PDB file of N, CA and C in Angstrom:
ATOM      1  N   MET A1308     -26.787  -4.873 -19.895  1.00 49.00           N
ATOM      2  CA  MET A1308     -25.794  -4.299 -19.026  1.00 49.00           C
ATOM      3  C   MET A1308     -26.375  -4.278 -17.614  1.00 49.00           C
ATOM      4  N   VAL A1309     -25.604  -4.733 -16.664  1.00 74.00           N
ATOM      5  CA  VAL A1309     -26.047  -4.745 -15.283  1.00 74.00           C
ATOM      6  C   VAL A1309     -25.554  -3.503 -14.558  1.00 74.00           C
ATOM      7  N   GLU A1310     -24.297  -3.148 -14.764  1.00 73.00           N
ATOM      8  CA  GLU A1310     -23.730  -1.945 -14.149  1.00 73.00           C
ATOM      9  C   GLU A1310     -22.745  -1.348 -15.145  1.00 73.00           C
ATOM     10  N   GLN A1311     -23.135  -0.247 -15.759  1.00 77.00           N
ATOM     11  CA  GLN A1311     -22.340   0.340 -16.832  1.00 77.00           C
ATOM     12  C   GLN A1311     -20.885   0.546 -16.423  1.00 77.00           C
ATOM     13  N   GLY A1312     -20.010   0.060 -17.274  1.00 80.00           N
ATOM     14  CA  GLY A1312     -18.579   0.209 -17.041  1.00 80.00           C
ATOM     15  C   GLY A1312     -17.979  -0.847 -16.143  1.00 80.00           C
ATOM     16  N   HIS A1313     -18.819  -1.694 -15.554  1.00 87.00           N
ATOM     17  CA  HIS A1313     -18.291  -2.683 -14.611  1.00 87.00           C
ATOM     18  C   HIS A1313     -18.781  -4.100 -14.876  1.00 87.00           C
ATOM     19  N   ILE A1314     -20.080  -4.283 -14.898  1.00 91.00           N
ATOM     20  CA  ILE A1314     -20.645  -5.620 -15.054  1.00 91.00           C
ATOM     21  C   ILE A1314     -21.592  -5.616 -16.245  1.00 91.00           C
ATOM     22  N   TYR A1315     -21.307  -6.468 -17.215  1.00 93.00           N
ATOM     23  CA  TYR A1315     -22.123  -6.586 -18.410  1.00 93.00           C
ATOM     24  C   TYR A1315     -22.659  -8.007 -18.494  1.00 93.00           C
ATOM     25  N   ARG A1316     -23.806  -8.170 -19.131  1.00 90.00           N
ATOM     26  CA  ARG A1316     -24.338  -9.496 -19.378  1.00 90.00           C
ATOM     27  C   ARG A1316     -24.702  -9.586 -20.849  1.00 90.00           C
ATOM     28  N   SER A1317     -24.709 -10.795 -21.352  1.00 90.00           N
ATOM     29  CA  SER A1317     -25.075 -10.972 -22.753  1.00 90.00           C
ATOM     30  C   SER A1317     -25.503 -12.396 -23.001  1.00 90.00           C
ATOM     31  N   GLY A1318     -26.103 -12.570 -24.127  1.00 87.00           N
ATOM     32  CA  GLY A1318     -26.310 -13.895 -24.682  1.00 87.00           C
ATOM     33  C   GLY A1318     -25.141 -14.143 -25.611  1.00 87.00           C
ATOM     34  N   PRO A1319     -25.294 -15.069 -26.522  1.00 87.00           N
ATOM     35  CA  PRO A1319     -24.214 -15.314 -27.477  1.00 87.00           C
ATOM     36  C   PRO A1319     -23.915 -14.050 -28.291  1.00 87.00           C
ATOM     37  N   ILE A1320     -22.637 -13.755 -28.446  1.00 92.00           N
ATOM     38  CA  ILE A1320     -22.210 -12.625 -29.270  1.00 92.00           C
ATOM     39  C   ILE A1320     -21.607 -13.187 -30.547  1.00 92.00           C
ATOM     40  N   SER A1321     -22.002 -12.654 -31.663  1.00 93.00           N
ATOM     41  CA  SER A1321     -21.547 -13.133 -32.966  1.00 93.00           C
ATOM     42  C   SER A1321     -20.021 -13.160 -33.049  1.00 93.00           C
ATOM     43  N   SER A1322     -19.531 -14.162 -33.722  1.00 93.00           N
ATOM     44  CA  SER A1322     -18.076 -14.298 -33.898  1.00 93.00           C
ATOM     45  C   SER A1322     -17.483 -13.095 -34.620  1.00 93.00           C
ATOM     46  N   THR A1323     -18.289 -12.403 -35.413  1.00 94.00           N
ATOM     47  CA  THR A1323     -17.788 -11.226 -36.137  1.00 94.00           C
ATOM     48  C   THR A1323     -17.749  -9.975 -35.271  1.00 94.00           C
ATOM     49  N   LEU A1324     -18.402 -10.008 -34.109  1.00 96.00           N
ATOM     50  CA  LEU A1324     -18.481  -8.833 -33.244  1.00 96.00           C
ATOM     51  C   LEU A1324     -17.752  -8.983 -31.913  1.00 96.00           C
ATOM     52  N   ILE A1325     -17.400 -10.201 -31.529  1.00 96.00           N
ATOM     53  CA  ILE A1325     -16.930 -10.439 -30.170  1.00 96.00           C
ATOM     54  C   ILE A1325     -15.665  -9.664 -29.818  1.00 96.00           C
ATOM     55  N   LYS A1326     -14.650  -9.704 -30.659  1.00 97.00           N
ATOM     56  CA  LYS A1326     -13.399  -9.037 -30.307  1.00 97.00           C
ATOM     57  C   LYS A1326     -13.604  -7.528 -30.157  1.00 97.00           C
ATOM     58  N   LYS A1327     -14.327  -6.942 -31.087  1.00 97.00           N
ATOM     59  CA  LYS A1327     -14.608  -5.500 -31.034  1.00 97.00           C
ATOM     60  C   LYS A1327     -15.404  -5.155 -29.772  1.00 97.00           C
ATOM     61  N   THR A1328     -16.391  -5.974 -29.453  1.00 96.00           N
ATOM     62  CA  THR A1328     -17.226  -5.726 -28.279  1.00 96.00           C
ATOM     63  C   THR A1328     -16.416  -5.799 -26.990  1.00 96.00           C
ATOM     64  N   LEU A1329     -15.589  -6.822 -26.866  1.00 97.00           N
ATOM     65  CA  LEU A1329     -14.753  -6.968 -25.665  1.00 97.00           C
ATOM     66  C   LEU A1329     -13.808  -5.778 -25.522  1.00 97.00           C
ATOM     67  N   ALA A1330     -13.199  -5.365 -26.631  1.00 97.00           N
ATOM     68  CA  ALA A1330     -12.251  -4.251 -26.594  1.00 97.00           C
ATOM     69  C   ALA A1330     -12.953  -2.928 -26.288  1.00 97.00           C
ATOM     70  N   GLU A1331     -14.101  -2.683 -26.910  1.00 95.00           N
ATOM     71  CA  GLU A1331     -14.830  -1.425 -26.700  1.00 95.00           C
ATOM     72  C   GLU A1331     -15.218  -1.218 -25.240  1.00 95.00           C
ATOM     73  N   HIS A1332     -15.538  -2.300 -24.561  1.00 94.00           N
ATOM     74  CA  HIS A1332     -15.974  -2.205 -23.164  1.00 94.00           C
ATOM     75  C   HIS A1332     -14.850  -2.523 -22.178  1.00 94.00           C
ATOM     76  N   ASN A1333     -13.647  -2.682 -22.722  1.00 95.00           N
ATOM     77  CA  ASN A1333     -12.464  -2.952 -21.895  1.00 95.00           C
ATOM     78  C   ASN A1333     -12.677  -4.124 -20.939  1.00 95.00           C
ATOM     79  N   ILE A1334     -13.350  -5.160 -21.414  1.00 96.00           N
ATOM     80  CA  ILE A1334     -13.630  -6.337 -20.589  1.00 96.00           C
ATOM     81  C   ILE A1334     -12.314  -6.978 -20.170  1.00 96.00           C
ATOM     82  N   ARG A1335     -12.173  -7.286 -18.897  1.00 96.00           N
ATOM     83  CA  ARG A1335     -10.953  -7.894 -18.371  1.00 96.00           C
ATOM     84  C   ARG A1335     -11.181  -9.314 -17.875  1.00 96.00           C
ATOM     85  N   ALA A1336     -12.449  -9.703 -17.718  1.00 96.00           N
ATOM     86  CA  ALA A1336     -12.775 -11.066 -17.303  1.00 96.00           C
ATOM     87  C   ALA A1336     -14.113 -11.461 -17.919  1.00 96.00           C
ATOM     88  N   ILE A1337     -14.192 -12.711 -18.322  1.00 96.00           N
ATOM     89  CA  ILE A1337     -15.441 -13.262 -18.842  1.00 96.00           C
ATOM     90  C   ILE A1337     -15.855 -14.385 -17.908  1.00 96.00           C
ATOM     91  N   ILE A1338     -17.053 -14.284 -17.363  1.00 94.00           N
ATOM     92  CA  ILE A1338     -17.620 -15.332 -16.532  1.00 94.00           C
ATOM     93  C   ILE A1338     -18.620 -16.059 -17.422  1.00 94.00           C
ATOM     94  N   ASN A1339     -18.277 -17.261 -17.820  1.00 92.00           N
ATOM     95  CA  ASN A1339     -19.083 -18.003 -18.774  1.00 92.00           C
ATOM     96  C   ASN A1339     -19.840 -19.103 -18.040  1.00 92.00           C
ATOM     97  N   LEU A1340     -21.169 -19.090 -18.166  1.00 90.00           N
ATOM     98  CA  LEU A1340     -22.011 -20.064 -17.480  1.00 90.00           C
ATOM     99  C   LEU A1340     -22.463 -21.194 -18.394  1.00 90.00           C
ATOM    100  N   THR A1341     -21.900 -21.254 -19.593  1.00 87.00           N
ATOM    101  CA  THR A1341     -22.287 -22.298 -20.543  1.00 87.00           C
ATOM    102  C   THR A1341     -21.203 -23.358 -20.649  1.00 87.00           C
ATOM    103  N   PRO A1342     -21.589 -24.590 -20.975  1.00 84.00           N
ATOM    104  CA  PRO A1342     -20.584 -25.638 -21.144  1.00 84.00           C
ATOM    105  C   PRO A1342     -19.758 -25.419 -22.412  1.00 84.00           C
ATOM    106  N   SER A1343     -18.585 -25.994 -22.431  1.00 81.00           N
ATOM    107  CA  SER A1343     -17.741 -25.931 -23.631  1.00 81.00           C
ATOM    108  C   SER A1343     -18.456 -26.605 -24.789  1.00 81.00           C
ATOM    109  N   ASP A1344     -18.218 -26.091 -25.981  1.00 84.00           N
ATOM    110  CA  ASP A1344     -18.794 -26.681 -27.183  1.00 84.00           C
ATOM    111  C   ASP A1344     -17.847 -26.420 -28.342  1.00 84.00           C
ATOM    112  N   PRO A1345     -16.972 -27.375 -28.638  1.00 87.00           N
ATOM    113  CA  PRO A1345     -15.976 -27.167 -29.691  1.00 87.00           C
ATOM    114  C   PRO A1345     -16.576 -26.991 -31.090  1.00 87.00           C
ATOM    115  N   GLN A1346     -17.871 -27.217 -31.234  1.00 92.00           N
ATOM    116  CA  GLN A1346     -18.537 -27.041 -32.530  1.00 92.00           C
ATOM    117  C   GLN A1346     -19.173 -25.656 -32.667  1.00 92.00           C
ATOM    118  N   ASN A1347     -19.192 -24.877 -31.607  1.00 91.00           N
ATOM    119  CA  ASN A1347     -19.853 -23.570 -31.626  1.00 91.00           C
ATOM    120  C   ASN A1347     -18.845 -22.497 -32.027  1.00 91.00           C
ATOM    121  N   HIS A1348     -18.991 -21.969 -33.236  1.00 92.00           N
ATOM    122  CA  HIS A1348     -18.003 -21.004 -33.737  1.00 92.00           C
ATOM    123  C   HIS A1348     -18.012 -19.695 -32.948  1.00 92.00           C
ATOM    124  N   ASN A1349     -19.152 -19.312 -32.366  1.00 91.00           N
ATOM    125  CA  ASN A1349     -19.186 -18.090 -31.553  1.00 91.00           C
ATOM    126  C   ASN A1349     -18.373 -18.260 -30.269  1.00 91.00           C
ATOM    127  N   LYS A1350     -18.485 -19.422 -29.639  1.00 91.00           N
ATOM    128  CA  LYS A1350     -17.710 -19.683 -28.422  1.00 91.00           C
ATOM    129  C   LYS A1350     -16.223 -19.763 -28.737  1.00 91.00           C
ATOM    130  N   LEU A1351     -15.892 -20.391 -29.850  1.00 93.00           N
ATOM    131  CA  LEU A1351     -14.484 -20.486 -30.250  1.00 93.00           C
ATOM    132  C   LEU A1351     -13.915 -19.096 -30.530  1.00 93.00           C
ATOM    133  N   ALA A1352     -14.695 -18.248 -31.181  1.00 95.00           N
ATOM    134  CA  ALA A1352     -14.249 -16.880 -31.466  1.00 95.00           C
ATOM    135  C   ALA A1352     -14.077 -16.089 -30.172  1.00 95.00           C
ATOM    136  N   GLU A1353     -14.961 -16.313 -29.202  1.00 94.00           N
ATOM    137  CA  GLU A1353     -14.852 -15.636 -27.910  1.00 94.00           C
ATOM    138  C   GLU A1353     -13.558 -16.049 -27.206  1.00 94.00           C
ATOM    139  N   GLU A1354     -13.274 -17.341 -27.195  1.00 94.00           N
ATOM    140  CA  GLU A1354     -12.054 -17.833 -26.553  1.00 94.00           C
ATOM    141  C   GLU A1354     -10.809 -17.274 -27.237  1.00 94.00           C
ATOM    142  N   LYS A1355     -10.830 -17.225 -28.560  1.00 96.00           N
ATOM    143  CA  LYS A1355      -9.694 -16.687 -29.310  1.00 96.00           C
ATOM    144  C   LYS A1355      -9.514 -15.200 -29.030  1.00 96.00           C
ATOM    145  N   ALA A1356     -10.606 -14.443 -29.071  1.00 97.00           N
ATOM    146  CA  ALA A1356     -10.532 -13.003 -28.815  1.00 97.00           C
ATOM    147  C   ALA A1356     -10.053 -12.743 -27.395  1.00 97.00           C
ATOM    148  N   ALA A1357     -10.538 -13.510 -26.446  1.00 97.00           N
ATOM    149  CA  ALA A1357     -10.112 -13.341 -25.055  1.00 97.00           C
ATOM    150  C   ALA A1357      -8.614 -13.575 -24.916  1.00 97.00           C
ATOM    151  N   ALA A1358      -8.113 -14.614 -25.568  1.00 98.00           N
ATOM    152  CA  ALA A1358      -6.672 -14.900 -25.510  1.00 98.00           C
ATOM    153  C   ALA A1358      -5.872 -13.762 -26.140  1.00 98.00           C
ATOM    154  N   GLU A1359      -6.326 -13.271 -27.277  1.00 98.00           N
ATOM    155  CA  GLU A1359      -5.615 -12.186 -27.974  1.00 98.00           C
ATOM    156  C   GLU A1359      -5.639 -10.885 -27.178  1.00 98.00           C
ATOM    157  N   LEU A1360      -6.713 -10.661 -26.417  1.00 98.00           N
ATOM    158  CA  LEU A1360      -6.854  -9.428 -25.639  1.00 98.00           C
ATOM    159  C   LEU A1360      -6.409  -9.606 -24.181  1.00 98.00           C
ATOM    160  N   ASN A1361      -5.872 -10.786 -23.874  1.00 98.00           N
ATOM    161  CA  ASN A1361      -5.400 -11.086 -22.515  1.00 98.00           C
ATOM    162  C   ASN A1361      -6.520 -10.940 -21.478  1.00 98.00           C
ATOM    163  N   ILE A1362      -7.666 -11.520 -21.803  1.00 97.00           N
ATOM    164  CA  ILE A1362      -8.837 -11.492 -20.919  1.00 97.00           C
ATOM    165  C   ILE A1362      -8.962 -12.852 -20.253  1.00 97.00           C
ATOM    166  N   GLU A1363      -9.145 -12.837 -18.946  1.00 95.00           N
ATOM    167  CA  GLU A1363      -9.327 -14.071 -18.198  1.00 95.00           C
ATOM    168  C   GLU A1363     -10.725 -14.626 -18.474  1.00 95.00           C
ATOM    169  N   VAL A1364     -10.802 -15.922 -18.765  1.00 95.00           N
ATOM    170  CA  VAL A1364     -12.091 -16.578 -18.980  1.00 95.00           C
ATOM    171  C   VAL A1364     -12.280 -17.622 -17.886  1.00 95.00           C
ATOM    172  N   LEU A1365     -13.365 -17.475 -17.153  1.00 94.00           N
ATOM    173  CA  LEU A1365     -13.708 -18.431 -16.103  1.00 94.00           C
ATOM    174  C   LEU A1365     -15.008 -19.103 -16.498  1.00 94.00           C
ATOM    175  N   ARG A1366     -15.025 -20.422 -16.466  1.00 92.00           N
ATOM    176  CA  ARG A1366     -16.200 -21.173 -16.923  1.00 92.00           C
ATOM    177  C   ARG A1366     -16.833 -21.905 -15.737  1.00 92.00           C
ATOM    178  N   PHE A1367     -18.112 -21.651 -15.556  1.00 92.00           N
ATOM    179  CA  PHE A1367     -18.911 -22.303 -14.528  1.00 92.00           C
ATOM    180  C   PHE A1367     -20.169 -22.842 -15.213  1.00 92.00           C
ATOM    181  N   PRO A1368     -20.058 -23.992 -15.878  1.00 88.00           N
ATOM    182  CA  PRO A1368     -21.151 -24.462 -16.731  1.00 88.00           C
ATOM    183  C   PRO A1368     -22.424 -24.823 -15.965  1.00 88.00           C
ATOM    184  N   MET A1369     -23.522 -24.355 -16.516  1.00 86.00           N
ATOM    185  CA  MET A1369     -24.845 -24.709 -16.017  1.00 86.00           C
ATOM    186  C   MET A1369     -25.621 -25.296 -17.181  1.00 86.00           C
ATOM    187  N   SER A1370     -26.662 -26.042 -16.860  1.00 83.00           N
ATOM    188  CA  SER A1370     -27.473 -26.617 -17.925  1.00 83.00           C
ATOM    189  C   SER A1370     -28.306 -25.523 -18.574  1.00 83.00           C
ATOM    190  N   ARG A1371     -28.916 -25.838 -19.665  1.00 77.00           N
ATOM    191  CA  ARG A1371     -29.701 -24.848 -20.407  1.00 77.00           C
ATOM    192  C   ARG A1371     -30.916 -24.345 -19.624  1.00 77.00           C
ATOM    193  N   ASN A1372     -31.324 -25.079 -18.594  1.00 82.00           N
ATOM    194  CA  ASN A1372     -32.462 -24.632 -17.789  1.00 82.00           C
ATOM    195  C   ASN A1372     -32.017 -23.794 -16.586  1.00 82.00           C
ATOM    196  N   GLY A1373     -30.718 -23.458 -16.529  1.00 75.00           N
ATOM    197  CA  GLY A1373     -30.214 -22.578 -15.483  1.00 75.00           C
ATOM    198  C   GLY A1373     -29.809 -23.281 -14.201  1.00 75.00           C
ATOM    199  N   THR A1374     -29.880 -24.600 -14.192  1.00 83.00           N
ATOM    200  CA  THR A1374     -29.474 -25.319 -12.999  1.00 83.00           C
ATOM    201  C   THR A1374     -28.042 -25.794 -13.138  1.00 83.00           C
ATOM    202  N   GLY A1375     -27.427 -26.052 -12.023  1.00 85.00           N
ATOM    203  CA  GLY A1375     -26.051 -26.537 -12.036  1.00 85.00           C
ATOM    204  C   GLY A1375     -25.576 -26.743 -10.611  1.00 85.00           C
ATOM    205  N   ASP A1376     -24.315 -26.966 -10.478  1.00 88.00           N
ATOM    206  CA  ASP A1376     -23.703 -27.177  -9.178  1.00 88.00           C
ATOM    207  C   ASP A1376     -23.733 -25.873  -8.383  1.00 88.00           C
ATOM    208  N   VAL A1377     -24.264 -25.918  -7.174  1.00 90.00           N
ATOM    209  CA  VAL A1377     -24.376 -24.713  -6.356  1.00 90.00           C
ATOM    210  C   VAL A1377     -23.001 -24.116  -6.073  1.00 90.00           C
ATOM    211  N   ASN A1378     -21.974 -24.943  -6.004  1.00 93.00           N
ATOM    212  CA  ASN A1378     -20.623 -24.432  -5.780  1.00 93.00           C
ATOM    213  C   ASN A1378     -20.118 -23.655  -6.990  1.00 93.00           C
ATOM    214  N   ASP A1379     -20.473 -24.096  -8.197  1.00 91.00           N
ATOM    215  CA  ASP A1379     -20.107 -23.349  -9.405  1.00 91.00           C
ATOM    216  C   ASP A1379     -20.810 -21.998  -9.417  1.00 91.00           C
ATOM    217  N   TYR A1380     -22.078 -21.994  -9.033  1.00 90.00           N
ATOM    218  CA  TYR A1380     -22.835 -20.745  -8.976  1.00 90.00           C
ATOM    219  C   TYR A1380     -22.177 -19.778  -7.986  1.00 90.00           C
ATOM    220  N   ALA A1381     -21.842 -20.277  -6.808  1.00 94.00           N
ATOM    221  CA  ALA A1381     -21.195 -19.441  -5.792  1.00 94.00           C
ATOM    222  C   ALA A1381     -19.843 -18.936  -6.285  1.00 94.00           C
ATOM    223  N   SER A1382     -19.102 -19.779  -6.974  1.00 94.00           N
ATOM    224  CA  SER A1382     -17.792 -19.377  -7.510  1.00 94.00           C
ATOM    225  C   SER A1382     -17.941 -18.295  -8.575  1.00 94.00           C
ATOM    226  N   ALA A1383     -18.984 -18.396  -9.392  1.00 93.00           N
ATOM    227  CA  ALA A1383     -19.227 -17.378 -10.414  1.00 93.00           C
ATOM    228  C   ALA A1383     -19.556 -16.038  -9.766  1.00 93.00           C
ATOM    229  N   VAL A1384     -20.396 -16.051  -8.753  1.00 93.00           N
ATOM    230  CA  VAL A1384     -20.754 -14.815  -8.046  1.00 93.00           C
ATOM    231  C   VAL A1384     -19.513 -14.220  -7.387  1.00 93.00           C
ATOM    232  N   THR A1385     -18.682 -15.066  -6.795  1.00 95.00           N
ATOM    233  CA  THR A1385     -17.445 -14.603  -6.159  1.00 95.00           C
ATOM    234  C   THR A1385     -16.513 -13.976  -7.188  1.00 95.00           C
ATOM    235  N   ALA A1386     -16.390 -14.614  -8.348  1.00 94.00           N
ATOM    236  CA  ALA A1386     -15.519 -14.082  -9.404  1.00 94.00           C
ATOM    237  C   ALA A1386     -15.998 -12.715  -9.869  1.00 94.00           C
ATOM    238  N   ILE A1387     -17.302 -12.544  -9.992  1.00 92.00           N
ATOM    239  CA  ILE A1387     -17.852 -11.247 -10.396  1.00 92.00           C
ATOM    240  C   ILE A1387     -17.572 -10.200  -9.316  1.00 92.00           C
ATOM    241  N   ALA A1388     -17.781 -10.577  -8.062  1.00 92.00           N
ATOM    242  CA  ALA A1388     -17.525  -9.648  -6.954  1.00 92.00           C
ATOM    243  C   ALA A1388     -16.055  -9.263  -6.887  1.00 92.00           C
ATOM    244  N   ASN A1389     -15.171 -10.226  -7.085  1.00 93.00           N
ATOM    245  CA  ASN A1389     -13.734  -9.935  -7.052  1.00 93.00           C
ATOM    246  C   ASN A1389     -13.330  -8.996  -8.183  1.00 93.00           C
ATOM    247  N   ALA A1390     -13.894  -9.207  -9.360  1.00 92.00           N
ATOM    248  CA  ALA A1390     -13.606  -8.303 -10.483  1.00 92.00           C
ATOM    249  C   ALA A1390     -14.077  -6.891 -10.142  1.00 92.00           C
ATOM    250  N   GLY A1391     -15.239  -6.794  -9.514  1.00 89.00           N
ATOM    251  CA  GLY A1391     -15.755  -5.496  -9.116  1.00 89.00           C
ATOM    252  C   GLY A1391     -14.858  -4.796  -8.111  1.00 89.00           C
ATOM    253  N   LYS A1392     -14.340  -5.551  -7.151  1.00 91.00           N
ATOM    254  CA  LYS A1392     -13.442  -4.971  -6.146  1.00 91.00           C
ATOM    255  C   LYS A1392     -12.162  -4.442  -6.777  1.00 91.00           C
ATOM    256  N   GLN A1393     -11.738  -5.073  -7.881  1.00 92.00           N
ATOM    257  CA  GLN A1393     -10.526  -4.657  -8.582  1.00 92.00           C
ATOM    258  C   GLN A1393     -10.827  -3.648  -9.688  1.00 92.00           C
ATOM    259  N   ASN A1394     -12.103  -3.259  -9.785  1.00 91.00           N
ATOM    260  CA  ASN A1394     -12.544  -2.307 -10.800  1.00 91.00           C
ATOM    261  C   ASN A1394     -12.252  -2.806 -12.215  1.00 91.00           C
ATOM    262  N   LEU A1395     -12.443  -4.116 -12.421  1.00 93.00           N
ATOM    263  CA  LEU A1395     -12.220  -4.731 -13.722  1.00 93.00           C
ATOM    264  C   LEU A1395     -13.570  -5.008 -14.386  1.00 93.00           C
ATOM    265  N   PRO A1396     -13.814  -4.450 -15.554  1.00 95.00           N
ATOM    266  CA  PRO A1396     -15.055  -4.741 -16.258  1.00 95.00           C
ATOM    267  C   PRO A1396     -15.165  -6.235 -16.574  1.00 95.00           C
ATOM    268  N   VAL A1397     -16.332  -6.788 -16.309  1.00 96.00           N
ATOM    269  CA  VAL A1397     -16.550  -8.228 -16.473  1.00 96.00           C
ATOM    270  C   VAL A1397     -17.796  -8.469 -17.300  1.00 96.00           C
ATOM    271  N   LEU A1398     -17.704  -9.499 -18.139  1.00 95.00           N
ATOM    272  CA  LEU A1398     -18.841  -9.932 -18.950  1.00 95.00           C
ATOM    273  C   LEU A1398     -19.269 -11.277 -18.423  1.00 95.00           C
TER     274      LEU A1398
END
């Protein structure tokens, strides 16, 4: 957790826990820094739970070593800041 009630961070969340976790923390936006992976059941469960809970998902993919397009990085930071200004909990 980066800022309780506002900004949360995580690694992969189990497909069996994701919907409950998002709902418990009233997450309204997910800033995802990983690339899409249609074979990853945890990511698929996250996308499904987000859709069911009406949570906005923004994807700014970076490589596994943390590098990526500087514009994507800036956009992710902006999205987090905008969620904060609107008092929307973000993961």
